[in-house]
CSV table of C-alpha atoms in Angstrom, one decimal:
chain,number,residue,atom,x,y,z
A,1,MET,CA,-6.5,-9.8,-6.8
A,2,THR,CA,-3.2,-10.1,-4.8
A,3,ILE,CA,-2.4,-7.2,-2.7
A,4,ALA,CA,0.8,-6.7,-1.0
A,5,VAL,CA,1.3,-4.3,2.0
A,6,VAL,CA,4.5,-3.2,2.9
A,7,GLY,CA,4.9,-1.8,6.4
A,8,LEU,CA,2.4,-3.5,8.9
A,9,GLY,CA,2.1,-0.7,11.3
A,10,LEU,CA,-1.2,1.1,12.4
A,11,MET,CA,-2.2,2.1,8.7
A,12,GLY,CA,-0.7,-1.0,6.9
A,13,GLY,CA,-2.2,-3.4,9.3
A,14,SER,CA,-5.5,-1.7,9.3
A,15,LEU,CA,-5.4,-1.8,5.6
A,16,CYS,CA,-4.7,-5.6,5.7
A,17,LYS,CA,-7.5,-6.2,8.2
A,18,ALA,CA,-10.1,-4.1,6.1
A,19,ILE,CA,-9.1,-5.9,2.9
A,20,LYS,CA,-9.5,-9.3,4.6
A,21,THR,CA,-12.6,-8.4,6.3
A,22,TYR,CA,-14.6,-6.8,3.6
A,23,THR,CA,-13.1,-8.3,0.3
A,24,ASN,CA,-12.1,-11.8,-1.0
A,25,HIS,CA,-8.5,-10.4,-2.1
A,26,THR,CA,-5.4,-12.3,-1.0
A,27,VAL,CA,-3.3,-10.1,1.2
A,28,LEU,CA,0.5,-10.5,1.5
A,29,GLY,CA,2.5,-8.6,4.1
A,30,TYR,CA,6.1,-7.4,4.5
A,31,ASP,CA,7.6,-5.7,7.6
A,32,ILE,CA,11.1,-5.2,8.4
A,33,ASP,CA,10.4,-6.9,11.6
A,34,PRO,CA,9.4,-10.5,10.8
A,35,SER,CA,7.7,-10.8,14.2
A,36,ILE,CA,5.2,-8.4,13.2
A,37,ALA,CA,4.4,-10.2,10.0
A,38,ASP,CA,4.1,-13.3,12.1
A,39,THR,CA,1.7,-11.7,14.4
A,40,ALA,CA,-0.3,-10.4,11.4
A,41,LYS,CA,-0.5,-13.8,9.8
A,42,LYS,CA,-1.7,-15.4,13.3
A,43,ALA,CA,-4.2,-12.6,13.5
A,44,GLY,CA,-5.7,-13.5,10.1
A,45,ALA,CA,-4.7,-9.9,8.8
A,46,ILE,CA,-2.7,-11.5,6.0
A,47,ASP,CA,-2.7,-14.7,4.0
A,48,GLY,CA,1.0,-14.9,4.0
A,49,GLN,CA,4.3,-13.2,4.1
A,50,THR,CA,6.3,-11.7,1.2
A,51,ASP,CA,9.5,-10.1,0.7
A,52,PRO,CA,10.6,-7.6,-1.9
A,53,VAL,CA,11.3,-10.2,-4.6
A,54,GLY,CA,7.6,-11.5,-4.0
A,55,LEU,CA,6.2,-8.2,-4.9
A,56,GLY,CA,6.2,-9.5,-8.4
A,57,CYS,CA,3.0,-11.6,-7.8
A,58,ALA,CA,0.9,-8.7,-6.5
A,59,ASP,CA,-1.6,-6.8,-8.5
A,60,ILE,CA,-1.3,-3.9,-6.1
A,61,SER,CA,1.4,-3.1,-3.8
A,62,PHE,CA,0.7,-0.6,-1.0
A,63,VAL,CA,3.8,0.9,0.7
A,64,CYS,CA,2.7,2.1,4.1
A,65,LEU,CA,6.0,3.7,5.5
A,66,HIS,CA,7.1,7.0,6.5
A,67,PRO,CA,7.8,9.4,3.4
A,68,GLU,CA,11.7,9.0,3.3
A,69,ASP,CA,11.3,5.1,3.9
A,70,THR,CA,8.7,4.9,1.1
A,71,VAL,CA,10.8,6.6,-1.4
A,72,ARG,CA,13.8,4.5,-0.4
A,73,PHE,CA,11.8,1.3,-0.4
A,74,ILE,CA,10.3,1.9,-3.7
A,75,THR,CA,13.5,3.0,-5.5
A,76,GLU,CA,15.5,0.2,-4.2
A,77,ASN,CA,12.9,-2.5,-5.3
A,78,LEU,CA,12.0,-1.2,-8.6
A,79,ASP,CA,12.7,-4.4,-10.3
A,80,TYR,CA,10.4,-6.6,-8.1
A,81,PHE,CA,7.2,-4.8,-8.7
A,82,LYS,CA,4.8,-6.6,-10.9
A,83,LYS,CA,4.8,-5.3,-14.6
A,84,ASN,CA,1.5,-3.5,-15.2
A,85,GLY,CA,0.9,-3.7,-11.6
A,86,ILE,CA,-0.1,-0.8,-9.3
A,87,VAL,CA,2.2,0.6,-6.7
A,88,ALA,CA,0.5,3.1,-4.2
A,89,ASP,CA,1.6,4.8,-1.2
A,90,ILE,CA,-0.4,6.2,1.6
A,91,CYS,CA,1.8,9.2,2.7
A,92,GLY,CA,0.3,12.5,3.4
A,93,VAL,CA,3.2,14.1,1.6
A,94,LYS,CA,2.9,13.8,-2.1
A,95,ALA,CA,4.9,16.2,-4.3
A,96,GLU,CA,8.4,15.0,-3.3
A,97,ILE,CA,7.4,11.2,-3.4
A,98,VAL,CA,5.8,11.6,-6.8
A,99,ARG,CA,8.8,13.4,-8.1
A,100,GLN,CA,11.1,10.6,-6.9
A,101,VAL,CA,9.1,7.4,-7.5
A,102,GLU,CA,6.6,8.0,-10.6
A,103,GLY,CA,9.1,8.2,-13.3
A,104,PRO,CA,11.3,5.2,-12.4
A,105,LEU,CA,8.2,3.0,-11.8
A,106,LEU,CA,6.6,4.1,-15.2
A,107,ARG,CA,9.9,3.3,-16.9
A,108,LYS,CA,9.8,-0.3,-15.4
A,109,GLY,CA,6.2,-0.7,-16.7
A,110,VAL,CA,4.7,-0.3,-13.2
A,111,LEU,CA,1.7,2.1,-12.6
A,112,TYR,CA,1.8,4.5,-9.7
A,113,VAL,CA,-1.1,5.9,-7.6
A,114,GLY,CA,-0.5,8.3,-4.6
A,115,THR,CA,-3.0,8.1,-2.0
A,116,HIS,CA,-3.6,9.5,1.3
A,117,PRO,CA,-6.2,8.0,3.7
A,118,MET,CA,-7.8,10.6,6.1
A,119,ALA,CA,-7.8,8.2,9.0
A,120,GLY,CA,-5.9,7.4,12.0
A,121,CYS,CA,-5.6,7.5,15.8
A,122,GLU,CA,-3.3,8.6,18.6
A,123,TYR,CA,-1.6,5.1,18.6
A,124,SER,CA,0.9,3.4,16.4
A,125,GLY,CA,1.8,-0.1,15.5
A,126,PHE,CA,0.2,-3.2,14.4
A,127,ALA,CA,-1.2,-4.1,17.8
A,128,HIS,CA,-3.7,-1.0,17.4
A,129,SER,CA,-4.7,-1.7,13.8
A,130,ASP,CA,-8.4,-2.1,13.2
A,131,SER,CA,-10.4,-3.2,10.2
A,132,ARG,CA,-12.9,-0.4,10.9
A,133,LEU,CA,-10.3,2.5,11.0
A,134,PHE,CA,-11.3,3.6,7.5
A,135,SER,CA,-15.0,3.3,8.0
A,136,GLY,CA,-16.6,6.6,6.7
A,137,ALA,CA,-13.2,8.2,6.1
A,138,SER,CA,-12.2,10.2,3.0
A,139,PHE,CA,-9.5,8.7,0.8
A,140,ILE,CA,-7.7,11.0,-1.3
A,141,ILE,CA,-6.3,10.0,-4.7
A,142,THR,CA,-3.7,12.3,-6.3
A,143,ARG,CA,-3.3,12.2,-10.0
A,144,THR,CA,-0.7,13.5,-12.3
A,145,GLU,CA,-0.8,13.6,-16.0
A,146,ASN,CA,0.9,10.2,-16.0
A,147,THR,CA,-1.7,8.6,-13.9
A,148,SER,CA,-3.5,5.5,-15.3
A,149,PRO,CA,-7.3,6.1,-15.3
A,150,ASP,CA,-7.6,2.4,-15.0
A,151,ALA,CA,-5.3,2.1,-12.2
A,152,VAL,CA,-7.3,5.0,-10.3
A,153,GLU,CA,-10.6,3.1,-10.8
A,154,THR,CA,-9.1,0.1,-9.4
A,155,ILE,CA,-7.8,1.8,-6.2
A,156,ARG,CA,-11.0,3.8,-6.1
A,157,GLU,CA,-13.2,0.6,-6.1
A,158,LEU,CA,-10.9,-1.1,-3.5
A,159,ALA,CA,-11.1,2.0,-1.3
A,160,LEU,CA,-15.0,1.9,-1.4
A,161,ALA,CA,-14.9,-1.6,-0.7
A,162,ILE,CA,-13.1,-1.5,2.6
A,163,GLY,CA,-15.4,1.4,3.9
A,164,PHE,CA,-13.8,4.7,2.6
């Protein structure tokens, strides 16, 4: 699969590193600060950089931003996500995000799966990201009546592969 990660801070960077370490998937990264994406590429955490338009080639797009930024990014880029692809966020807050993004994504033919990795550390930023951050941690998948069982299974299998 091709997996895009939007937001290359601690969580997004760790997600990239874990996917690269424990799977054979292709990882594309996007960060508002291009120098962070350059650093991630040089570190081997991503195979290449992308931009919102490039999300159309990603089978899964993880949005790893603060809740308000997550909603804004998804709603502003609805037309770019891959049809029948999966968009997942990793925010701990779910109800408001689901309310604002699930319907618009579904209307565009994009599947949405809300997730919340129960992992982290006291530091932030890509410099502190770690491929082992998720090792043994719980990974909560939030479902609604609209959540595709196949999309949940795809996300579940990926989570298990990277150490959750």
